Amino acid sequence: MSGHIPVMLQQMLDTLAPRDGGIYLDGTFGGGGYSAAILERAACTVWAIDRDPTAIERGAELAARFPGRLHLLHGRFGDMLSLLTNAGVTALDGVVLDIGVSSFQIDDPARGFSFRADGPLDMRMGNHGTTAADLVNSLSERELADLLFELGEERASRRIARAIVAARREAPIETTGRLAAIIRAVLPPDRSGIDPATRSFQALRIKVNDELGEIERALHQAVRLLNPGGRLVVVSFHSLEDRIVKRFMADAAGRAPAPSRHAPDSLTARPSPEFNLLTVKPLRPTAAEAAANPRARSARLRALERTARTGPQTGAP
Ligand SMILES: C[S@@+](CC[C@H](N)C(=O)[O-])C[C@H]1O[C@@H](n2cnc3c(N)ncnc32)[C@H](O)[C@@H]1O
């Protein structure tokens, strides 16, 4: 199994700007690439969360390399406030989220994320809850079509949903290979080189892990935890995720999309925001990184900073 190559690592570090004595949260520990880089950049402490128990187990080696400076927590970043509060941490100097799945997860057929290798149709990043097979075998044709359309932006969603429902009448769909074959039979490969199963697998993965709900919850909690000058840095890979991050940050920084359709990207400021938007336009990977790491191509980095005037709000509401 190959390792995970951190995406936009240098831009993440430059934006987070960790400093000596600071306390940081890496909400998506994964292969530990971000955590290690933060710990190397400054004499700081990192709390790291991952919902995948195998990522946390793998992290023990990195924690040993930085004695007393890297603390690993198993759980969801959407629960960061309670996870950190229970560990005695109530304020942070920075939070970083690198949304999505790691190469460790995608490259392991047993996890069921990949249409390239056959495996159980699972797709859970954690170790409990509904699997992709549960969804594919239980949702109505209409619900499946809506799911593929909304979370996968799959234009052939209705035809694929119909084929899934027909196939599961023969036998439940239990493997990634069978689901991919059903989709490919409906939607032959085109000249883009993108596997026809890509969008449907993505939609199922987002649903199984409630990824959009997790991001919403995490953003609200992260800003409550930030110290003055503290920064929130989010790297996302999907337009639905990026839209949530973009809107949240613009709103927190007191900016709203311009009403004019002639200036869709311009922003109008409201007075006295508690946060500064550090990225009016998202940062993108360099051409060299995109060429070297196909996973980086769709990455977008957005960041926000709490102004010096305000402080964390983790006390009782
Ligand atoms: C793209 S990888 C992070 C890679 C990491 N930055 C590195 O450099 O190695 C995403 C990781 O976040 C975890 N993850 C995704 N959603 C999560 C959530 N809601 N809560 C906690 N961990 C999550 C996944 O299990 C995966 O290990």
Short mmCIF file of C-alpha atoms and ligand atoms in Angstrom, two decimals:
data_model
loop_
_atom_site.label_atom_id
_atom_site.label_comp_id
_atom_site.label_asym_id
_atom_site.label_seq_id
_atom_site.Cartn_x
_atom_site.Cartn_y
_atom_site.Cartn_z
CA MET A 1 0.00 0.00 0.00
CA SER A 2 1.39 3.41 -0.92
CA GLY A 3 1.57 6.36 1.48
CA HIS A 4 -0.34 9.64 1.29
CA ILE A 5 1.28 12.63 -0.42
CA PRO A 6 0.12 15.79 1.40
CA VAL A 7 -1.57 18.26 -0.94
CA MET A 8 -0.66 22.00 -1.01
CA LEU A 9 1.61 21.41 1.97
CA GLN A 10 3.75 24.53 1.53
CA GLN A 11 0.75 26.82 0.95
CA MET A 12 -1.01 25.31 3.98
CA LEU A 13 2.06 25.97 6.17
CA ASP A 14 2.58 29.50 4.88
CA THR A 15 -1.10 30.32 5.47
CA LEU A 16 -1.41 28.68 8.88
CA ALA A 17 1.92 30.29 9.88
CA PRO A 18 2.43 28.19 13.04
CA ARG A 19 4.46 29.88 15.74
CA ASP A 20 6.44 28.76 18.77
CA GLY A 21 4.25 28.00 21.78
CA GLY A 22 1.08 27.81 19.67
CA ILE A 23 -1.59 25.12 19.93
CA TYR A 24 -2.96 23.78 16.63
CA LEU A 25 -5.60 21.33 15.52
CA ASP A 26 -5.09 19.06 12.51
CA GLY A 27 -8.68 17.85 12.08
CA THR A 28 -7.80 15.35 9.35
CA PHE A 29 -4.66 13.56 10.54
CA GLY A 30 -4.59 10.93 7.75
CA GLY A 31 -0.97 10.02 7.06
CA GLY A 32 0.21 12.79 9.41
CA GLY A 33 1.83 14.84 6.64
CA TYR A 34 0.31 18.15 7.76
CA SER A 35 0.87 17.47 11.47
CA ALA A 36 4.52 16.60 10.92
CA ALA A 37 5.12 19.74 8.85
CA ILE A 38 3.47 21.99 11.48
CA LEU A 39 5.51 20.39 14.26
CA GLU A 40 8.71 20.83 12.24
CA ARG A 41 7.95 24.47 11.40
CA ALA A 42 7.52 25.72 14.99
CA ALA A 43 8.02 24.61 18.61
CA CYS A 44 4.27 24.14 18.97
CA THR A 45 1.73 21.53 20.05
CA VAL A 46 -0.61 19.73 17.64
CA TRP A 47 -3.87 18.01 18.51
CA ALA A 48 -4.87 15.71 15.68
CA ILE A 49 -8.24 14.12 14.98
CA ASP A 50 -9.16 11.35 12.56
CA ARG A 51 -12.35 9.30 12.40
CA ASP A 52 -10.41 6.38 10.96
CA PRO A 53 -8.96 4.28 13.80
CA THR A 54 -6.20 2.95 11.51
CA ALA A 55 -4.96 6.52 10.93
CA ILE A 56 -4.78 7.11 14.67
CA GLU A 57 -2.92 3.81 15.21
CA ARG A 58 -0.44 4.71 12.46
CA GLY A 59 0.08 8.10 14.12
CA ALA A 60 1.67 6.60 17.24
CA GLU A 61 5.03 6.52 15.44
CA LEU A 62 4.86 10.24 14.62
CA ALA A 63 3.77 11.06 18.19
CA ALA A 64 6.89 9.26 19.44
CA ARG A 65 9.04 11.46 17.17
CA PHE A 66 7.61 14.61 18.82
CA PRO A 67 7.34 13.65 22.50
CA GLY A 68 4.57 15.53 24.30
CA ARG A 69 3.83 17.69 21.24
CA LEU A 70 1.46 15.55 19.15
CA HIS A 71 -1.79 14.32 20.70
CA LEU A 72 -4.06 12.00 18.71
CA LEU A 73 -7.82 11.85 19.15
CA HIS A 74 -10.10 9.33 17.48
CA GLY A 75 -13.36 10.91 16.37
CA ARG A 76 -14.98 13.23 13.87
CA PHE A 77 -13.85 16.78 13.27
CA GLY A 78 -17.53 17.73 13.39
CA ASP A 79 -17.23 16.94 17.13
CA MET A 80 -13.99 18.89 17.63
CA LEU A 81 -15.38 21.11 20.34
CA SER A 82 -16.34 18.24 22.64
CA LEU A 83 -13.29 16.13 21.74
CA LEU A 84 -10.94 18.99 22.58
CA THR A 85 -12.85 20.23 25.61
CA ASN A 86 -12.80 16.72 27.07
CA ALA A 87 -9.03 16.76 26.57
CA GLY A 88 -8.78 20.11 28.39
CA VAL A 89 -8.20 22.25 25.28
CA THR A 90 -10.47 25.29 24.98
CA ALA A 91 -8.59 27.61 22.61
CA LEU A 92 -6.43 27.16 19.52
CA ASP A 93 -4.00 29.24 17.48
CA GLY A 94 -4.93 27.48 14.27
CA VAL A 95 -7.08 24.77 12.74
CA VAL A 96 -6.37 22.93 9.52
CA LEU A 97 -8.72 20.63 7.61
CA ASP A 98 -7.69 18.61 4.55
CA ILE A 99 -11.07 17.24 3.57
CA GLY A 100 -11.73 13.87 1.96
CA VAL A 101 -10.13 10.47 1.93
CA SER A 102 -6.45 9.59 2.19
CA SER A 103 -4.50 7.45 -0.25
CA PHE A 104 -4.25 4.86 2.55
CA GLN A 105 -8.03 4.56 2.42
CA ILE A 106 -8.51 4.69 -1.36
CA ASP A 107 -5.68 2.27 -2.09
CA ASP A 108 -6.99 -0.42 0.28
CA PRO A 109 -9.64 -2.45 -1.64
CA ALA A 110 -11.02 -3.76 1.66
CA ARG A 111 -12.26 -0.24 2.52
CA GLY A 112 -14.52 -0.20 -0.54
CA PHE A 113 -13.75 3.34 -1.77
CA SER A 114 -12.27 2.38 -5.11
CA PHE A 115 -13.89 1.33 -8.37
CA ARG A 116 -10.45 0.30 -9.62
CA ALA A 117 -10.11 -2.77 -7.41
CA ASP A 118 -12.82 -5.13 -6.25
CA GLY A 119 -13.75 -5.10 -2.59
CA PRO A 120 -16.71 -4.91 -0.22
CA LEU A 121 -18.99 -1.94 -0.96
CA ASP A 122 -18.25 -0.21 2.35
CA MET A 123 -16.82 3.37 2.05
CA ARG A 124 -17.01 4.18 5.76
CA MET A 125 -14.04 6.23 6.96
CA GLY A 126 -14.84 5.20 10.51
CA ASN A 127 -15.84 1.77 11.68
CA HIS A 128 -19.56 2.04 12.26
CA GLY A 129 -22.76 3.22 10.60
CA THR A 130 -24.40 2.76 7.22
CA THR A 131 -22.27 1.34 4.38
CA ALA A 132 -22.49 2.16 0.68
CA ALA A 133 -23.98 -1.32 0.16
CA ASP A 134 -26.74 -0.50 2.68
CA LEU A 135 -27.64 2.62 0.67
CA VAL A 136 -27.44 1.00 -2.75
CA ASN A 137 -29.62 -1.93 -1.66
CA SER A 138 -32.22 -0.02 0.36
CA LEU A 139 -32.88 3.43 -1.14
CA SER A 140 -35.75 3.81 -3.58
CA GLU A 141 -34.92 4.42 -7.24
CA ARG A 142 -35.92 8.06 -6.81
CA GLU A 143 -33.77 8.51 -3.68
CA LEU A 144 -30.77 6.93 -5.42
CA ALA A 145 -31.18 9.16 -8.46
CA ASP A 146 -31.40 12.28 -6.28
CA LEU A 147 -28.34 11.22 -4.30
CA LEU A 148 -26.22 10.62 -7.41
CA PHE A 149 -27.36 13.89 -8.93
CA GLU A 150 -26.99 16.09 -5.85
CA LEU A 151 -23.76 14.73 -4.37
CA GLY A 152 -22.11 13.41 -7.53
CA GLU A 153 -23.43 15.96 -10.02
CA GLU A 154 -24.11 12.88 -12.17
CA ARG A 155 -26.27 13.81 -15.15
CA ALA A 156 -27.12 10.17 -15.91
CA SER A 157 -28.38 9.70 -12.34
CA ARG A 158 -31.82 8.41 -13.31
CA ARG A 159 -30.52 5.82 -15.74
CA ILE A 160 -27.92 4.61 -13.23
CA ALA A 161 -30.50 4.42 -10.43
CA ARG A 162 -32.80 2.38 -12.68
CA ALA A 163 -29.96 -0.04 -13.51
CA ILE A 164 -29.02 -0.39 -9.83
CA VAL A 165 -32.59 -1.22 -8.84
CA ALA A 166 -32.88 -3.78 -11.68
CA ALA A 167 -29.56 -5.40 -10.73
CA ARG A 168 -30.33 -5.66 -7.02
CA ARG A 169 -33.53 -7.56 -7.83
CA GLU A 170 -31.25 -10.36 -9.05
CA ALA A 171 -29.01 -10.22 -5.97
CA PRO A 172 -27.93 -7.55 -3.46
CA ILE A 173 -25.02 -5.42 -4.70
CA GLU A 174 -22.22 -6.15 -2.26
CA THR A 175 -18.99 -5.28 -4.06
CA THR A 176 -17.34 -2.24 -5.62
CA GLY A 177 -16.62 -4.28 -8.75
CA ARG A 178 -20.28 -5.15 -9.33
CA LEU A 179 -21.49 -1.60 -8.75
CA ALA A 180 -18.82 -0.20 -11.08
CA ALA A 181 -19.80 -2.73 -13.78
CA ILE A 182 -23.49 -1.78 -13.47
CA ILE A 183 -22.61 1.91 -13.91
CA ARG A 184 -20.22 1.27 -16.81
CA ALA A 185 -22.91 -0.72 -18.62
CA VAL A 186 -25.19 2.33 -18.48
CA LEU A 187 -22.53 4.91 -19.16
CA PRO A 188 -19.71 3.73 -21.43
CA PRO A 189 -16.33 5.44 -20.96
CA ASP A 190 -16.00 8.72 -22.87
CA ARG A 191 -12.93 10.47 -24.20
CA SER A 192 -12.29 12.37 -20.93
CA GLY A 193 -10.48 9.37 -19.47
CA ILE A 194 -12.58 9.72 -16.30
CA ASP A 195 -14.10 6.41 -15.21
CA PRO A 196 -17.92 6.58 -15.55
CA ALA A 197 -18.23 5.27 -11.97
CA THR A 198 -16.28 8.22 -10.49
CA ARG A 199 -19.19 10.56 -9.77
CA SER A 200 -21.50 7.86 -8.38
CA PHE A 201 -18.80 6.52 -6.06
CA GLN A 202 -18.08 10.05 -4.87
CA ALA A 203 -21.76 10.68 -4.15
CA LEU A 204 -22.06 7.48 -2.11
CA ARG A 205 -18.88 8.25 -0.17
CA ILE A 206 -20.07 11.75 0.70
CA LYS A 207 -23.43 10.39 1.86
CA VAL A 208 -22.04 7.42 3.82
CA ASN A 209 -19.74 9.72 5.79
CA ASP A 210 -22.09 12.75 5.96
CA GLU A 211 -19.14 14.73 4.68
CA LEU A 212 -21.00 17.97 3.99
CA GLY A 213 -22.67 17.94 7.41
CA GLU A 214 -19.29 17.30 9.02
CA ILE A 215 -17.78 20.33 7.29
CA GLU A 216 -20.65 22.59 8.37
CA ARG A 217 -20.33 21.48 11.98
CA ALA A 218 -16.54 21.75 11.95
CA LEU A 219 -16.44 25.29 10.56
CA HIS A 220 -18.80 26.62 13.22
CA GLN A 221 -16.85 24.96 16.02
CA ALA A 222 -13.40 25.87 14.66
CA VAL A 223 -14.09 29.60 14.68
CA ARG A 224 -15.35 29.37 18.26
CA LEU A 225 -12.05 27.84 19.30
CA LEU A 226 -9.72 30.35 17.63
CA ASN A 227 -7.61 32.75 19.68
CA PRO A 228 -7.10 36.31 18.38
CA GLY A 229 -4.79 36.00 15.37
CA GLY A 230 -5.69 32.30 15.09
CA ARG A 231 -6.25 30.93 11.60
CA LEU A 232 -8.58 28.41 10.01
CA VAL A 233 -7.19 26.79 6.85
CA VAL A 234 -9.34 24.43 4.77
CA VAL A 235 -8.24 22.43 1.74
CA SER A 236 -11.15 20.91 -0.17
CA PHE A 237 -11.39 18.88 -3.34
CA HIS A 238 -15.00 19.03 -4.37
CA SER A 239 -17.14 21.95 -5.52
CA LEU A 240 -19.89 21.19 -2.97
CA GLU A 241 -17.38 21.24 -0.11
CA ASP A 242 -15.67 24.34 -1.42
CA ARG A 243 -18.99 26.17 -1.74
CA ILE A 244 -19.76 25.52 1.94
CA VAL A 245 -16.32 26.73 3.00
CA LYS A 246 -16.44 29.78 0.73
CA ARG A 247 -19.86 30.91 1.98
CA PHE A 248 -19.04 30.27 5.62
CA MET A 249 -15.79 32.23 5.48
CA ALA A 250 -17.27 35.13 3.53
CA ASP A 251 -20.09 35.34 6.04
CA ALA A 252 -17.80 35.12 9.08
CA ALA A 253 -15.63 37.88 7.63
CA GLY A 254 -18.66 40.10 7.21
CA ARG A 255 -18.69 39.81 3.45
CA ALA A 256 -21.62 38.86 1.30
CA PRO A 257 -21.68 38.00 -2.39
CA ALA A 258 -22.37 41.09 -4.49
CA PRO A 259 -25.98 41.27 -5.61
CA SER A 260 -24.99 42.20 -9.16
CA ARG A 261 -24.80 39.32 -11.61
CA HIS A 262 -22.24 41.38 -13.52
CA ALA A 263 -19.78 41.09 -10.63
CA PRO A 264 -20.47 37.61 -9.23
CA ASP A 265 -17.10 37.24 -7.50
CA SER A 266 -16.88 40.64 -5.92
CA LEU A 267 -17.63 40.99 -2.24
CA THR A 268 -19.24 43.70 -0.20
CA ALA A 269 -17.93 44.34 3.30
CA ARG A 270 -20.02 44.82 6.43
CA PRO A 271 -18.57 46.74 9.40
CA SER A 272 -16.51 45.28 12.31
CA PRO A 273 -16.03 41.65 11.31
CA GLU A 274 -14.55 39.30 13.89
CA PHE A 275 -12.63 37.58 11.13
CA ASN A 276 -10.42 38.55 8.20
CA LEU A 277 -10.68 36.59 5.00
CA LEU A 278 -7.10 35.63 4.08
CA THR A 279 -8.09 34.25 0.67
CA VAL A 280 -10.66 36.23 -1.31
CA LYS A 281 -9.87 33.82 -4.15
CA PRO A 282 -8.86 30.27 -3.17
CA LEU A 283 -5.22 29.25 -3.47
CA ARG A 284 -4.61 26.49 -6.00
CA PRO A 285 -1.79 23.94 -6.27
CA THR A 286 1.20 24.93 -8.36
CA ALA A 287 1.39 23.55 -11.89
CA ALA A 288 4.30 21.38 -10.78
CA GLU A 289 2.29 19.86 -7.92
CA ALA A 290 -0.77 19.26 -10.12
CA ALA A 291 1.46 17.52 -12.68
CA ALA A 292 3.14 15.36 -10.05
CA ASN A 293 0.05 14.48 -7.99
CA PRO A 294 -3.26 14.06 -9.86
CA ARG A 295 -5.12 14.14 -6.51
CA ALA A 296 -4.01 17.75 -6.04
CA ARG A 297 -5.60 19.00 -9.26
CA SER A 298 -8.98 19.88 -7.82
CA ALA A 299 -7.65 21.22 -4.49
CA ARG A 300 -8.64 24.67 -3.24
CA LEU A 301 -7.29 26.29 -0.08
CA ARG A 302 -9.31 28.92 1.77
CA ALA A 303 -8.40 30.63 5.05
CA LEU A 304 -9.77 32.92 7.71
CA GLU A 305 -8.13 34.72 10.65
CA ARG A 306 -9.73 35.84 13.91
CA THR A 307 -9.03 39.52 14.38
CA ALA A 308 -6.99 40.66 17.35
CA ARG A 309 -10.04 42.25 19.01
CA THR A 310 -12.01 39.08 19.69
CA GLY A 311 -11.40 35.76 21.45
CA PRO A 312 -12.57 32.15 21.57
CA GLN A 313 -16.18 31.47 22.57
CA THR A 314 -16.06 27.99 24.01
CA GLY A 315 -17.80 28.81 27.27
CA ALA A 316 -21.45 27.97 27.99
CA PRO A 317 -23.74 29.43 25.29
C1 LIG B 1 -7.00 13.85 2.81
S1 LIG B 1 -6.68 12.89 4.25
C2 LIG B 1 -5.64 13.94 5.21
C3 LIG B 1 -4.19 13.80 4.88
C4 LIG B 1 -3.26 14.56 5.78
N1 LIG B 1 -3.42 16.00 5.68
C5 LIG B 1 -1.83 14.20 5.50
O1 LIG B 1 -1.05 15.09 5.14
O2 LIG B 1 -1.48 13.03 5.64
C6 LIG B 1 -8.18 13.03 5.11
C7 LIG B 1 -8.25 12.29 6.42
O3 LIG B 1 -9.30 12.88 7.16
C8 LIG B 1 -10.08 11.90 7.74
N2 LIG B 1 -11.42 12.45 7.84
C9 LIG B 1 -12.28 12.74 6.84
N3 LIG B 1 -13.42 13.23 7.33
C10 LIG B 1 -13.27 13.27 8.67
C11 LIG B 1 -14.11 13.70 9.74
N4 LIG B 1 -15.32 14.18 9.53
N5 LIG B 1 -13.62 13.63 10.99
C12 LIG B 1 -12.36 13.16 11.23
N6 LIG B 1 -11.55 12.71 10.26
C13 LIG B 1 -11.99 12.78 9.00
C14 LIG B 1 -10.00 10.70 6.84
O4 LIG B 1 -10.24 9.52 7.58
C15 LIG B 1 -8.57 10.82 6.31
O5 LIG B 1 -7.69 10.06 7.09
#
